[in-house]
Coordinates of C-alpha atoms and ligand atoms in Angstrom, one line a residue:
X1 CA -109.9 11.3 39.2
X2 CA -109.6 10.2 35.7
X3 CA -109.7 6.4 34.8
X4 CA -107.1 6.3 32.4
X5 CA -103.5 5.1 33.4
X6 CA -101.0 7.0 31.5
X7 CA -97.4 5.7 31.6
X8 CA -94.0 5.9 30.5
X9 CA -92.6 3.3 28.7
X10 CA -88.8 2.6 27.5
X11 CA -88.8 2.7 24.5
X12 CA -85.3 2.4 23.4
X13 CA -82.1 3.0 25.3
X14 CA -81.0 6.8 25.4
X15 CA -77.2 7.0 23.6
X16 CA -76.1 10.0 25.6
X17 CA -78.5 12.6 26.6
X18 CA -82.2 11.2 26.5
X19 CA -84.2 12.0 23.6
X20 CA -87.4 12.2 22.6
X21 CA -88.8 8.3 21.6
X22 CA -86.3 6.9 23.8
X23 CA -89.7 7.0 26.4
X24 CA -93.3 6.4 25.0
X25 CA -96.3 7.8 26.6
X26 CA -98.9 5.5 26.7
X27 CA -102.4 5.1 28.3
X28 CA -103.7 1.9 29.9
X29 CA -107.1 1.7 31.8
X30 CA -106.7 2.0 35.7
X31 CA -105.5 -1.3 37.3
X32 CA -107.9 -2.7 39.9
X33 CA -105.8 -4.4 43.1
X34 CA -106.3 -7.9 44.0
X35 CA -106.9 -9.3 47.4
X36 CA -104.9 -7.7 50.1
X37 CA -103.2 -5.0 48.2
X38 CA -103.8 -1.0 47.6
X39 CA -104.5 0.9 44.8
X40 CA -102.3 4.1 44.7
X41 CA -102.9 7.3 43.0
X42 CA -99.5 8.7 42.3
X43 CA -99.1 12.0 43.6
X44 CA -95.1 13.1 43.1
X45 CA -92.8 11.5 41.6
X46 CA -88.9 11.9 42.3
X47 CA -86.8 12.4 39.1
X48 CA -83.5 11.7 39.7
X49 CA -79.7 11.4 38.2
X50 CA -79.9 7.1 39.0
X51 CA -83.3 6.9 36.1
X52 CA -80.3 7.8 33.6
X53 CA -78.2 4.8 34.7
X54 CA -81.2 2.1 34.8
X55 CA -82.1 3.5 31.2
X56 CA -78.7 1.6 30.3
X57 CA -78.2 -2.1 29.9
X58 CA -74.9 -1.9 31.8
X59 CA -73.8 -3.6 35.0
X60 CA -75.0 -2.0 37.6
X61 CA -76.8 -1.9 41.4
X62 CA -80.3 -3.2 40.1
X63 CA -81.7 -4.9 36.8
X64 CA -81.9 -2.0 33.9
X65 CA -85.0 -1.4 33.0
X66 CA -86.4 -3.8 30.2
X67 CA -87.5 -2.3 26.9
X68 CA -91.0 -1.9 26.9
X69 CA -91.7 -1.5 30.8
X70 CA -92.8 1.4 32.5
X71 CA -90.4 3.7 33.9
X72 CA -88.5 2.8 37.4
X73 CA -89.5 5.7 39.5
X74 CA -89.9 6.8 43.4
X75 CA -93.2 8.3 44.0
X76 CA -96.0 9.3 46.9
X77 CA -99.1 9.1 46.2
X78 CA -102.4 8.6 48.3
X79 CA -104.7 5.0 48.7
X80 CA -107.9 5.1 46.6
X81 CA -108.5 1.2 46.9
X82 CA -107.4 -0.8 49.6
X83 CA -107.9 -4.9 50.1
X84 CA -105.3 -5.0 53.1
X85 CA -106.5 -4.2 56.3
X86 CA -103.0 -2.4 57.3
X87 CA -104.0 1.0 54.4
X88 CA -107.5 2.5 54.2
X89 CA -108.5 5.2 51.6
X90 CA -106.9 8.6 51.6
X91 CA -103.8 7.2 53.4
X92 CA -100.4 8.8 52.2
X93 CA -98.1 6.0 51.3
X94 CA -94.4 5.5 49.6
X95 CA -94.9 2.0 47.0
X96 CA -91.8 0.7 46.3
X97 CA -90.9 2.6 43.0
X98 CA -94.2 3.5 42.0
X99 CA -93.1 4.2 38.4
X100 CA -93.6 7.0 35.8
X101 CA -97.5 6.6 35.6
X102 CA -100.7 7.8 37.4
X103 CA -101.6 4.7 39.5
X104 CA -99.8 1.7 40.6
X105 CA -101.0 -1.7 42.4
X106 CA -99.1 -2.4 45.5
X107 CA -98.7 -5.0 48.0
X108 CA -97.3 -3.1 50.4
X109 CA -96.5 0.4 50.7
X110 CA -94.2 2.5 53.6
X111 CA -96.6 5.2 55.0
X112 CA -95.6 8.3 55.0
X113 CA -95.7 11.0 57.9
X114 CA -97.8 14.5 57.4
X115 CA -98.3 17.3 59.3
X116 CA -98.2 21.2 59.2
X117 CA -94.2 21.1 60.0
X118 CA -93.8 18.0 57.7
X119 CA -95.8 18.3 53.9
X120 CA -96.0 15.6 51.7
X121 CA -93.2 17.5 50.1
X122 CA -90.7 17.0 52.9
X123 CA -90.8 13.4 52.3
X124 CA -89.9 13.6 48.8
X125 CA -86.5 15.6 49.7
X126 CA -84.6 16.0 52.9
X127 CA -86.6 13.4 54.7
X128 CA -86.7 11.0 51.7
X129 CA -84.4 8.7 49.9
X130 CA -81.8 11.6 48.5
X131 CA -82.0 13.0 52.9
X132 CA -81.5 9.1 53.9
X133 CA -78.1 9.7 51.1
X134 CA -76.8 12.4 52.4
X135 CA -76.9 10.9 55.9
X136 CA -75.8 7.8 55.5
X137 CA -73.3 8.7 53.3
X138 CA -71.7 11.8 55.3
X139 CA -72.1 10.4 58.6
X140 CA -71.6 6.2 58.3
X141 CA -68.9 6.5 55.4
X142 CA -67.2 10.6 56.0
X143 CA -67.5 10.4 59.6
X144 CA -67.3 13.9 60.7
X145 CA -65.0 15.5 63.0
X146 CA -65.9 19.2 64.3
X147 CA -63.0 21.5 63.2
X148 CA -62.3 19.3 59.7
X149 CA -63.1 20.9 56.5
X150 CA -65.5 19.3 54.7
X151 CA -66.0 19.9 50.6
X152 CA -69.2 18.3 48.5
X153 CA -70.1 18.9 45.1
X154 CA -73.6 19.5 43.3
X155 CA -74.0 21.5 46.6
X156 CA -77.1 23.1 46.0
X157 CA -78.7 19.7 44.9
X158 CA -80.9 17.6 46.1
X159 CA -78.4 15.2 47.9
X160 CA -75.4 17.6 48.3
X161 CA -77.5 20.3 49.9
X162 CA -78.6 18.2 52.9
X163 CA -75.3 16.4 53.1
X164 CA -73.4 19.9 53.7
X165 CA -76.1 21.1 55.9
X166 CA -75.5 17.7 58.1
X167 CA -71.7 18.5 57.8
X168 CA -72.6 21.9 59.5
X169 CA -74.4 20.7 62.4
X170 CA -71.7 18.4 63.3
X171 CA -68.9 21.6 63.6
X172 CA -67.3 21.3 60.0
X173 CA -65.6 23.7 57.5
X174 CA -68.1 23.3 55.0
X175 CA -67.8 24.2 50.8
X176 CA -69.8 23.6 48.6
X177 CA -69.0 23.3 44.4
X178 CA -72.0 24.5 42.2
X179 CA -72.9 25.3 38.5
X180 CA -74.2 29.3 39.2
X181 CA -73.6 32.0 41.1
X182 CA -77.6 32.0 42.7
X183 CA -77.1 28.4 43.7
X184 CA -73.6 29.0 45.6
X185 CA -75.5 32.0 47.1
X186 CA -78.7 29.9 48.3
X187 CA -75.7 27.2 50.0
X188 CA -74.0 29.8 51.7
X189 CA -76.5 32.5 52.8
X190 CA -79.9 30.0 53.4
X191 CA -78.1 26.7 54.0
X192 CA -75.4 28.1 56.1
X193 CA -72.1 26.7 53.7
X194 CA -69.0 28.5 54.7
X195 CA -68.1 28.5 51.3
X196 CA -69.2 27.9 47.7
X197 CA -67.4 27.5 43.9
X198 CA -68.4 28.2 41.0
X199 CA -67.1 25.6 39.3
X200 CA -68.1 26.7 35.8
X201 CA -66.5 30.3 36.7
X202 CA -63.3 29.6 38.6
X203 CA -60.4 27.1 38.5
X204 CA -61.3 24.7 40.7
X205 CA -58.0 23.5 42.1
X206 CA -56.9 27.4 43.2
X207 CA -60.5 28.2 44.2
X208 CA -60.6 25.0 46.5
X209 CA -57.5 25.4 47.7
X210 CA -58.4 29.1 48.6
X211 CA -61.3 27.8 50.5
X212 CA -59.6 25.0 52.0
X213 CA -56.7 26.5 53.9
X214 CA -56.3 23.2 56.1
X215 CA -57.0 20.7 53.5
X216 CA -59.8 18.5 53.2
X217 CA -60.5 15.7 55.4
X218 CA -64.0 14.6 53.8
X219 CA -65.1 14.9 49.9
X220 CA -69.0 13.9 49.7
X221 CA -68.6 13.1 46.1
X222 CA -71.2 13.7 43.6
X223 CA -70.0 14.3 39.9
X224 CA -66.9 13.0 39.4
X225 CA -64.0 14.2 36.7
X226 CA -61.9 17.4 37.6
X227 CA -63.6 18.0 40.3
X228 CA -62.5 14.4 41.9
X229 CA -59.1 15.1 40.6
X230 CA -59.3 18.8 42.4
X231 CA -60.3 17.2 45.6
X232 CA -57.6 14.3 45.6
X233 CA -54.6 17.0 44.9
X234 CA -55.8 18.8 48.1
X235 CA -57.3 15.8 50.6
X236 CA -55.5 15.3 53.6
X237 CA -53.6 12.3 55.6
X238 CA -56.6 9.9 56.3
X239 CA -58.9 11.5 54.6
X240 CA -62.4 9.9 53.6
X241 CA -64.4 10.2 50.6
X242 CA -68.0 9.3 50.2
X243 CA -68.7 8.2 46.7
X244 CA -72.3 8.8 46.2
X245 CA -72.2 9.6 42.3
X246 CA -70.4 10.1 39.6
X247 CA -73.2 12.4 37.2
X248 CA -70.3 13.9 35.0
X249 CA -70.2 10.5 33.4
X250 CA -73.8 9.3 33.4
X251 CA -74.4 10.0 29.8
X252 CA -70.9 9.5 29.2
X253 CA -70.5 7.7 25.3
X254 CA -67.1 6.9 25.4
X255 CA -64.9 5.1 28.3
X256 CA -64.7 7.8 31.3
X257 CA -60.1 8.1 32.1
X258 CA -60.0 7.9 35.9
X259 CA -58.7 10.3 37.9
X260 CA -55.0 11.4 37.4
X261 CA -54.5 12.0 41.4
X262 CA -55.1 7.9 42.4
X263 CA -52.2 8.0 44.2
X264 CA -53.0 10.5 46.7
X265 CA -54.9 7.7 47.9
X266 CA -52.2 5.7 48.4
X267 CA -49.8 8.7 49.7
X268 CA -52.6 10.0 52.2
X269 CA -54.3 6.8 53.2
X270 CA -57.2 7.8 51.8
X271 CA -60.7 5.4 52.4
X272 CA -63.2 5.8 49.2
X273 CA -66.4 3.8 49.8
X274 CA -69.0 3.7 47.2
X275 CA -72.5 3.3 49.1
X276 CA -75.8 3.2 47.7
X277 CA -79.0 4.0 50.0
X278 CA -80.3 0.8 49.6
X279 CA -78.1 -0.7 51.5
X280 CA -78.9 1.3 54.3
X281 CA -82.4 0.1 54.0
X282 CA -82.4 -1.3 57.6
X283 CA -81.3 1.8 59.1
X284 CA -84.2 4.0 58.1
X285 CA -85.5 4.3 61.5
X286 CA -82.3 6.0 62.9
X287 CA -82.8 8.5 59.9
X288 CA -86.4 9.0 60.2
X289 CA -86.0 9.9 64.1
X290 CA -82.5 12.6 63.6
X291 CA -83.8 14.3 60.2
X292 CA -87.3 14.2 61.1
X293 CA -86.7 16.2 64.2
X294 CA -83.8 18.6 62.3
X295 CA -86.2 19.0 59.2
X296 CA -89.0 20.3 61.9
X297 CA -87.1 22.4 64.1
X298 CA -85.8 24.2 60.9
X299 CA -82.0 22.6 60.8
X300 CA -81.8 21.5 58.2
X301 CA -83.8 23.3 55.2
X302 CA -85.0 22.0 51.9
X303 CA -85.9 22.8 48.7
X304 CA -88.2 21.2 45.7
X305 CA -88.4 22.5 41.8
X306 CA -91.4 20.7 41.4
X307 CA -92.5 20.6 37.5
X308 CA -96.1 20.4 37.0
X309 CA -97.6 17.5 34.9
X310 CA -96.2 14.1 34.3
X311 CA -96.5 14.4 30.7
X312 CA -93.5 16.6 31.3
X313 CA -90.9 14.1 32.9
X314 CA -88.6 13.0 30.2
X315 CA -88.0 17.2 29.3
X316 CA -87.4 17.7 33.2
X317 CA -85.3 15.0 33.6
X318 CA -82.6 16.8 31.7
X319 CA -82.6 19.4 34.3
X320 CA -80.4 17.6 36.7
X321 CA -77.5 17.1 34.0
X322 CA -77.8 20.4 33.0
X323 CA -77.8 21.9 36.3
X324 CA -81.6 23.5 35.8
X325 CA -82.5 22.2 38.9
X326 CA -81.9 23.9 42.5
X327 CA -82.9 21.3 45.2
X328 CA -84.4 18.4 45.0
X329 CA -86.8 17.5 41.5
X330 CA -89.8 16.1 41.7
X331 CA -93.3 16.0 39.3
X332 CA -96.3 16.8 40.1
X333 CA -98.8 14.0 39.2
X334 CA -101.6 14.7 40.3
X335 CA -103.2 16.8 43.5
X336 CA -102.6 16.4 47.1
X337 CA -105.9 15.4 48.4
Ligands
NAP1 N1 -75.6 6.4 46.0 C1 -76.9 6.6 46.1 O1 -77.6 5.8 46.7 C2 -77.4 7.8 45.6 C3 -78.8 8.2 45.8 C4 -79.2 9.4 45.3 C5 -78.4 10.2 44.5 N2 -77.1 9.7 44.2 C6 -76.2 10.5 43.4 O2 -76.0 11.8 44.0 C7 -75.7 12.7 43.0 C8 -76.7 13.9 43.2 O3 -78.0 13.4 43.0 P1 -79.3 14.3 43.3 O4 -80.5 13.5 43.2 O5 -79.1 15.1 44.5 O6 -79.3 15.3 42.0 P2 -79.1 16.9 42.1 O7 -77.8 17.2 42.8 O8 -80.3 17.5 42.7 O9 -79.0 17.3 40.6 C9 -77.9 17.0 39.9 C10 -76.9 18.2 39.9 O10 -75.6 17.7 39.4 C11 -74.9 18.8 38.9 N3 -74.3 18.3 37.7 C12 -74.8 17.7 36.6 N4 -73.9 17.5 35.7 C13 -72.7 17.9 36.2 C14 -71.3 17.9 35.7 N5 -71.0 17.4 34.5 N6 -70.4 18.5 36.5 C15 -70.7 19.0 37.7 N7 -72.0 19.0 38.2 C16 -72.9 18.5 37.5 C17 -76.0 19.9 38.5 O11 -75.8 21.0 39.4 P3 -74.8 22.2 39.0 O12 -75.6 23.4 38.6 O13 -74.1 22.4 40.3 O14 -73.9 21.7 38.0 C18 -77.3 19.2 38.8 O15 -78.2 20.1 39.4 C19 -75.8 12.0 41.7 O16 -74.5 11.7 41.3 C20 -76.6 10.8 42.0 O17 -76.4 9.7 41.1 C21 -76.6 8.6 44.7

């Protein structure tokens, strides 16, 4: 492999939509790892809608990321070096937020499972940290009941997808919301959705209340805005909503109004609970055993739009506020060994 490190540095905070020179390529020599820890060469790396928020110095769930560092990232990549006993060469192994770059030093590093039913691939998506979302999230905060209708937004995404497919195998109603007519067909005919909107084509209140003829009991929310607003005109006594993201706004550059229905909370004792996976960090196990098992007995399915080169992150990142992406996106770095 080559002996160059090329990274992606922040340049300068993105005002809106990221632009070219908010991120700088630049190339540093390969790092060499000190006494018990691993050199990794980053195979994929996971682009997703949460880079946008730690471009920004705002308040938020970790420390942005300071101008001039490398990019915050999630990657897989395989051991070249190893100084710790626990990792030897050619291991496949998760660092902690490997970053936008070709190789990263780690102390420590999760390792990751493969086999013919379960590719590198699968750990980036259903059985990585957007699967860990989607179950934590449906099943600790939107607690499913067979027979209750459940709706989620950016369906066909890399979160939403999984979550409705989890909603599915524990007897819901499920619909989906999603930005094309291929991507409701993929949720309804491969993923199994009862239902999908368009949300671009149709109105979304008539079109949810059309495919909600009971009401909605859980909202795995993803985007935020009318949508929300949709959902909270039509949610039902006691209902639950899992707030996993809020995209719509994430390159918002003027104060976001909230929604107009708040006081269907009030009016249908409604529980909202923002989550975020980390905190479910000590639950992974209980993940790792249900989705591992679904993922290889073909329950739940998943779905990559993987973009070659990692020259080509900053261009591909706009994909997921844009709606380019179906499934979950990820770069390809370099090969699988
Ligand atoms: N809480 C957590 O720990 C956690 C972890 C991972 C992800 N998340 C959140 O989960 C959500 C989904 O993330 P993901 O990684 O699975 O991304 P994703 O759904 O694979 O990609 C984002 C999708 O959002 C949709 N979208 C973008 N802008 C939109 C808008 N203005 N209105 C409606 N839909 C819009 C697009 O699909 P359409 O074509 O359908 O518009 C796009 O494909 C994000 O809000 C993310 O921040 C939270």
């Amino acid at each position: 492999m080559v002996d160059d490190n090329r990274q992606w540095r922040l340049t300068r905070r993105p005002v809106g939509e990221v632009r070219p020179g908010d991120l700088t390529l630049s190339v540093q020599p390969k790092p060499v790892p000190g006494s018990n820890q691993i050199l990794v060469r980053n195979i994929y790396l996971s682009l997703d809608p949460t880079n946008r928020i730690w471009m920004s110095d705002m308040d938020q769930y970790m420390p942005p990321v300071a101008l001039g560092d490398v990019m915050r990232g999630g990657t897989i990549g395989v051991v070249e070096v190893s100084n710790n006993p626990a990792f030897k060469p050619g291991d496949i192994v998760q660092p902690f937020l490997g970053g936008w770059q070709d190789y990263v030093v780690a102390d420590h590093a999760q390792k990751v499972p493969v086999s013919p039913q379960l590719p590198i691939l699968a750990s980036m998506s259903a059985l990585g940290m957007t699967g860990a979302t989607a179950y934590f999230g449906l099943l600790d905060i939107g607690k499913p009941q067979a027979g209750e209708t459940l709706v989620v937004s950016a369906a066909a995404g890399a979160v939403g997808s999984v979550a409705g497919q989890i909603g599915k195998l524990k007897g819901c109603r499920v619909v989906g919301l999603a930005g094309t007519d291929d991507k409701c067909a993929w949720v309804t005919r491969e993923l199994g959705f009862d239902a999908c909107i368009n949300y671009r084509k149709e109105n979304v209140l008539e079109a949810l209340r059309r495919a909600c003829p009971n009401g909605i009991d859980i909202y795995f929310e993803n985007v935020g805005g009318e949508i929300l607003d949709a959902v909270l005109t039509l949610i039902n006594l006691n209902g639950r909503i899992a707030l996993c993201g809020l995209i719509s706004s994430y390159n918002a550059t003027e104060p976001v109004p909230g929604p107009y229905m708040f006081r269907n909370i009030l009016m249908k004792r409604v529980t909202v609970k923002g989550f975020i996976i980390i905190d479910y960090l000590s639950r992974m196990e209980e993940f790792f055993r249900d989705m591992s098992q679904w993922v290889q007995s073909g329950q739940i399915k998943w779905r990559v739009d993987l973009i070659q080169g990692l020259e080509n992150a900053p261009v591909a990142l706009q994909k997921l506020f844009t709606g380019g992406n179906t499934g979950k996106l990820v770069v390809q770095i370099s090969p699988e060994p």
